[in-house]
PDB file of C-alpha atoms in Angstrom:
ATOM      1  CA  MET A 291     100.382 145.716  74.777  1.00  0.00           C
ATOM      2  CA  ILE A 292     103.217 147.661  73.605  1.00  0.00           C
ATOM      3  CA  SER A 293     104.189 149.390  70.602  1.00  0.00           C
ATOM      4  CA  CYS A 294     108.673 147.621  69.077  1.00  0.00           C
ATOM      5  CA  MET A 295     110.192 151.087  69.109  1.00  0.00           C
ATOM      6  CA  VAL A 296     111.993 149.479  66.547  1.00  0.00           C
ATOM      7  CA  CYS A 297     110.445 146.692  64.447  1.00  0.00           C
ATOM      8  CA  GLY A 298     106.411 148.309  65.049  1.00  0.00           C
ATOM      9  CA  ARG A 299     105.332 144.892  66.349  1.00  0.00           C
ATOM     10  CA  GLU A 300     102.235 144.715  68.698  1.00  0.00           C
ATOM     11  CA  THR A 301     104.445 141.858  72.359  1.00  0.00           C
ATOM     12  CA  ALA A 302     102.117 142.158  75.774  1.00  0.00           C
ATOM     13  CA  TRP A 303     102.922 143.923  78.740  1.00  0.00           C
ATOM     14  CA  SER A 304     101.418 142.357  82.315  1.00  0.00           C
ATOM     15  CA  GLY A 305     101.460 146.171  83.377  1.00  0.00           C
ATOM     16  CA  ARG A 306     104.002 145.424  85.831  1.00  0.00           C
ATOM     17  CA  GLY A 307     107.488 147.187  85.612  1.00  0.00           C
ATOM     18  CA  ARG A 308     109.011 149.517  83.983  1.00  0.00           C
ATOM     19  CA  ARG A 309     106.992 149.351  80.527  1.00  0.00           C
ATOM     20  CA  PRO A 310     108.818 148.409  77.678  1.00  0.00           C
ATOM     21  CA  SER A 311     110.490 150.319  74.662  1.00  0.00           C
ATOM     22  CA  THR A 312     111.343 146.673  72.238  1.00  0.00           C
ATOM     23  CA  CYS A 313     109.547 143.762  71.833  1.00  0.00           C
ATOM     24  CA  GLY A 314     112.768 141.430  73.034  1.00  0.00           C
ATOM     25  CA  GLN A 315     116.611 141.742  73.105  1.00  0.00           C
ATOM     26  CA  ARG A 316     117.093 140.894  69.143  1.00  0.00           C
ATOM     27  CA  CYS A 317     115.304 144.714  69.127  1.00  0.00           C
ATOM     28  CA  ARG A 318     116.542 145.683  72.129  1.00  0.00           C
ATOM     29  CA  LYS A 319     120.637 145.599  70.970  1.00  0.00           C
ATOM     30  CA  ARG A 320     119.570 146.974  67.330  1.00  0.00           C
ATOM     31  CA  LYS A 321     118.207 150.410  68.759  1.00  0.00           C
ATOM     32  CA  GLN A 322     121.626 149.944  71.068  1.00  0.00           C
ATOM     33  CA  ARG A 323     123.420 150.030  68.021  1.00  0.00           C
ATOM     34  CA  GLY A 324     121.815 153.149  67.132  1.00  0.00           C
ATOM     35  CA  ALA A 325     120.478 151.418  63.421  1.00  0.00           C
ATOM     36  CA  LEU A 326     117.343 153.576  62.528  1.00  0.00           C
ATOM     37  CA  PRO A 327     114.467 151.906  63.803  1.00  0.00           C
ATOM     38  CA  ALA A 328     112.279 149.442  61.683  1.00  0.00           C
ATOM     39  CA  VAL A 329     108.952 151.652  61.781  1.00  0.00           C
ATOM     40  CA  ILE A 330     110.943 154.502  60.191  1.00  0.00           C
ATOM     41  CA  VAL A 331     112.295 152.675  58.066  1.00  0.00           C
ATOM     42  CA  ASN A 332     109.863 150.666  56.459  1.00  0.00           C
ATOM     43  CA  ASN A 333     107.835 154.018  55.614  1.00  0.00           C
ATOM     44  CA  ALA A 334     107.949 154.369  51.387  1.00  0.00           C
ATOM     45  CA  ARG A 335     108.921 157.915  53.168  1.00  0.00           C
ATOM     46  CA  TRP A 336     112.410 158.322  52.110  1.00  0.00           C
ATOM     47  CA  THR A 337     113.111 160.947  49.251  1.00  0.00           C
ATOM     48  CA  ALA A 338     117.344 162.060  48.097  1.00  0.00           C
ATOM     49  CA  ARG A 339     118.771 165.072  49.530  1.00  0.00           C
ATOM     50  CA  ASP A 340     120.579 168.081  48.255  1.00  0.00           C
ATOM     51  CA  GLY A 341     121.695 169.527  50.857  1.00  0.00           C
ATOM     52  CA  LYS A 342     118.581 170.233  53.497  1.00  0.00           C
ATOM     53  CA  ARG A 343     116.459 170.299  49.733  1.00  0.00           C
ATOM     54  CA  PRO A 344     114.468 167.279  49.585  1.00  0.00           C
ATOM     55  CA  ILE A 345     114.722 165.372  45.830  1.00  0.00           C
ATOM     56  CA  MET A 346     113.988 162.575  43.567  1.00  0.00           C
ATOM     57  CA  VAL A 347     116.436 159.426  43.396  1.00  0.00           C
ATOM     58  CA  ASP A 348     116.597 160.753  39.656  1.00  0.00           C
ATOM     59  CA  GLY A 349     117.559 164.031  40.651  1.00  0.00           C
ATOM     60  CA  SER A 350     114.196 166.333  41.001  1.00  0.00           C
ATOM     61  CA  PRO A 351     112.899 167.956  42.744  1.00  0.00           C
ATOM     62  CA  ALA A 352     110.305 165.778  45.286  1.00  0.00           C
ATOM     63  CA  SER A 353     107.860 167.483  47.277  1.00  0.00           C
ATOM     64  CA  SER A 354     106.494 166.571  51.045  1.00  0.00           C
ATOM     65  CA  THR A 355     102.817 166.453  50.141  1.00  0.00           C
ATOM     66  CA  ASN A 356     103.509 164.482  46.670  1.00  0.00           C
ATOM     67  CA  PRO A 357     103.547 161.000  47.882  1.00  0.00           C
ATOM     68  CA  ASP A 358     104.679 159.431  44.391  1.00  0.00           C
ATOM     69  CA  THR A 359     107.999 161.672  44.845  1.00  0.00           C
ATOM     70  CA  TRP A 360     108.867 160.353  47.187  1.00  0.00           C
ATOM     71  CA  THR A 361     110.059 156.056  47.440  1.00  0.00           C
ATOM     72  CA  ASP A 362     112.070 152.917  50.022  1.00  0.00           C
ATOM     73  CA  TYR A 363     114.798 154.238  51.697  1.00  0.00           C
ATOM     74  CA  ARG A 364     117.008 151.259  49.725  1.00  0.00           C
ATOM     75  CA  ALA A 365     117.009 154.129  47.207  1.00  0.00           C
ATOM     76  CA  VAL A 366     118.047 156.329  49.019  1.00  0.00           C
ATOM     77  CA  ALA A 367     120.375 155.039  52.003  1.00  0.00           C
ATOM     78  CA  GLN A 368     123.039 154.898  50.344  1.00  0.00           C
ATOM     79  CA  ARG A 369     122.922 158.545  49.760  1.00  0.00           C
ATOM     80  CA  PRO A 370     121.996 162.048  51.203  1.00  0.00           C
ATOM     81  CA  HIS A 371     118.215 161.046  52.478  1.00  0.00           C
ATOM     82  CA  GLY A 372     115.449 162.453  55.280  1.00  0.00           C
ATOM     83  CA  VAL A 373     112.069 160.783  55.133  1.00  0.00           C
ATOM     84  CA  MET A 374     109.083 163.044  55.402  1.00  0.00           C
ATOM     85  CA  LEU A 375     106.435 163.471  58.352  1.00  0.00           C
ATOM     86  CA  GLY A 376     102.890 161.924  58.049  1.00  0.00           C
ATOM     87  CA  ASP A 377     100.976 159.093  58.500  1.00  0.00           C
ATOM     88  CA  GLY A 378     101.885 158.675  62.365  1.00  0.00           C
ATOM     89  CA  LEU A 379     105.686 160.120  62.191  1.00  0.00           C
ATOM     90  CA  ALA A 380     106.143 163.057  63.591  1.00  0.00           C
ATOM     91  CA  CYS A 381     109.927 164.526  64.762  1.00  0.00           C
ATOM     92  CA  TRP A 382     110.557 167.355  67.055  1.00  0.00           C
ATOM     93  CA  ASP A 383     113.812 169.333  65.469  1.00  0.00           C
ATOM     94  CA  LEU A 384     115.419 170.901  68.462  1.00  0.00           C
ATOM     95  CA  ASP A 385     118.100 173.408  67.529  1.00  0.00           C
ATOM     96  CA  ASP A 386     120.439 175.076  68.789  1.00  0.00           C
ATOM     97  CA  VAL A 387     120.511 172.970  72.289  1.00  0.00           C
ATOM     98  CA  LEU A 388     124.025 171.091  71.832  1.00  0.00           C
ATOM     99  CA  ASP A 389     127.130 172.216  73.424  1.00  0.00           C
ATOM    100  CA  GLY A 390     128.668 169.031  72.664  1.00  0.00           C
ATOM    101  CA  ASP A 391     127.572 166.251  74.444  1.00  0.00           C
ATOM    102  CA  VAL A 392     125.430 169.193  76.834  1.00  0.00           C
ATOM    103  CA  LEU A 393     121.343 169.274  76.674  1.00  0.00           C
ATOM    104  CA  ALA A 394     120.752 172.329  77.265  1.00  0.00           C
ATOM    105  CA  PRO A 395     117.740 172.312  79.772  1.00  0.00           C
ATOM    106  CA  ALA A 396     113.894 172.745  76.656  1.00  0.00           C
ATOM    107  CA  ALA A 397     115.896 169.536  75.254  1.00  0.00           C
ATOM    108  CA  VAL A 398     115.861 168.225  78.942  1.00  0.00           C
ATOM    109  CA  GLU A 399     113.146 168.512  79.241  1.00  0.00           C
ATOM    110  CA  LEU A 400     111.244 167.452  76.110  1.00  0.00           C
ATOM    111  CA  LEU A 401     112.785 164.199  75.524  1.00  0.00           C
ATOM    112  CA  ASP A 402     111.539 163.187  79.735  1.00  0.00           C
ATOM    113  CA  SER A 403     108.372 163.833  77.969  1.00  0.00           C
ATOM    114  CA  VAL A 404     108.121 162.351  75.007  1.00  0.00           C
ATOM    115  CA  GLU A 405     108.872 158.699  73.691  1.00  0.00           C
ATOM    116  CA  PRO A 406     111.031 158.986  70.762  1.00  0.00           C
ATOM    117  CA  LEU A 407     111.870 156.352  68.253  1.00  0.00           C
ATOM    118  CA  TRP A 408     114.742 158.067  67.318  1.00  0.00           C
ATOM    119  CA  VAL A 409     117.069 160.316  68.931  1.00  0.00           C
ATOM    120  CA  GLU A 410     119.696 161.926  66.077  1.00  0.00           C
ATOM    121  CA  ARG A 411     122.199 164.987  65.622  1.00  0.00           C
ATOM    122  CA  SER A 412     120.451 167.517  63.509  1.00  0.00           C
ATOM    123  CA  MET A 413     123.301 168.649  60.077  1.00  0.00           C
ATOM    124  CA  SER A 414     123.985 171.669  62.221  1.00  0.00           C
ATOM    125  CA  GLY A 415     126.384 168.993  65.193  1.00  0.00           C
ATOM    126  CA  ARG A 416     124.074 171.658  67.538  1.00  0.00           C
ATOM    127  CA  GLY A 417     120.685 170.591  66.991  1.00  0.00           C
ATOM    128  CA  LEU A 418     118.652 167.346  67.607  1.00  0.00           C
ATOM    129  CA  HIS A 419     115.625 165.624  64.992  1.00  0.00           C
ATOM    130  CA  VAL A 420     113.223 163.967  67.903  1.00  0.00           C
ATOM    131  CA  PHE A 421     111.377 160.986  65.718  1.00  0.00           C
ATOM    132  CA  VAL A 422     108.374 159.911  67.140  1.00  0.00           C
ATOM    133  CA  ARG A 423     104.791 158.172  66.579  1.00  0.00           C
ATOM    134  CA  GLY A 424     102.282 161.913  66.251  1.00  0.00           C
ATOM    135  CA  GLY A 425     100.054 164.126  64.513  1.00  0.00           C
ATOM    136  CA  GLY A 426      98.312 167.457  65.086  1.00  0.00           C
ATOM    137  CA  PRO A 427      99.169 171.163  64.364  1.00  0.00           C
ATOM    138  CA  SER A 428     102.860 171.512  63.478  1.00  0.00           C
ATOM    139  CA  LYS A 429     104.211 173.847  67.061  1.00  0.00           C
ATOM    140  CA  GLN A 430     106.838 176.853  66.622  1.00  0.00           C
ATOM    141  CA  THR A 431     109.550 178.671  68.942  1.00  0.00           C
ATOM    142  CA  ARG A 432     112.680 180.275  69.051  1.00  0.00           C
ATOM    143  CA  HIS A 433     114.367 176.164  69.744  1.00  0.00           C
ATOM    144  CA  ILE A 434     112.154 173.882  68.413  1.00  0.00           C
ATOM    145  CA  SER A 435     109.801 172.853  66.732  1.00  0.00           C
ATOM    146  CA  TYR A 436     107.118 170.338  66.270  1.00  0.00           C
ATOM    147  CA  TYR A 437     106.690 168.618  62.412  1.00  0.00           C
ATOM    148  CA  SER A 438     103.784 165.960  62.669  1.00  0.00           C
ATOM    149  CA  HIS A 439     102.442 166.676  58.149  1.00  0.00           C
ATOM    150  CA  SER A 440     104.165 167.405  54.902  1.00  0.00           C
ATOM    151  CA  ARG A 441     107.921 168.146  56.375  1.00  0.00           C
ATOM    152  CA  PHE A 442     110.104 166.846  55.366  1.00  0.00           C
ATOM    153  CA  ILE A 443     113.837 166.008  57.864  1.00  0.00           C
ATOM    154  CA  ALA A 444     117.377 165.684  56.161  1.00  0.00           C
ATOM    155  CA  VAL A 445     118.242 162.866  58.494  1.00  0.00           C
ATOM    156  CA  THR A 446     121.402 162.506  59.171  1.00  0.00           C
ATOM    157  CA  GLY A 447     121.497 159.346  61.422  1.00  0.00           C
ATOM    158  CA  ASP A 448     123.898 160.428  63.258  1.00  0.00           C
ATOM    159  CA  ALA A 449     121.793 158.307  66.829  1.00  0.00           C
ATOM    160  CA  PHE A 450     122.187 160.788  70.399  1.00  0.00           C
ATOM    161  CA  ARG A 451     122.114 158.679  73.620  1.00  0.00           C
ATOM    162  CA  ARG A 452     122.308 160.639  76.929  1.00  0.00           C
TER     163      ARG A 452
END
């Protein structure tokens, strides 16, 4: 069985050939269009944002550890927003790895080693957010960080494709 990276639906896979990342043609097309995948959108882990600071829809501060301050995607989709990590949603945050569309070798290596749900340019335009299914402890190096819980990531919606 595979889990579709767009809608999250479980689908049978024969084990032969390349492992599919989507359940069928409709999700394959949605993935190509650059829309945030449903597996991320359908989680009620969203907040509005002021810069990189999470805020509730009413403008008061949101907490990365208090789900009562989060909402669903529809409530924040028309304004700057971001997502709280956890419950299996994790993110590799790569800083200063892009020069135009040219990726630094460390970014290429990371992208080759994970199965991304969504990859986007960060707010600076020089970094990437690589959303994945994951857990475990956070890790940080000079340009690459991994977060899997209790963390807010500002979502830009600027899909990155190599």
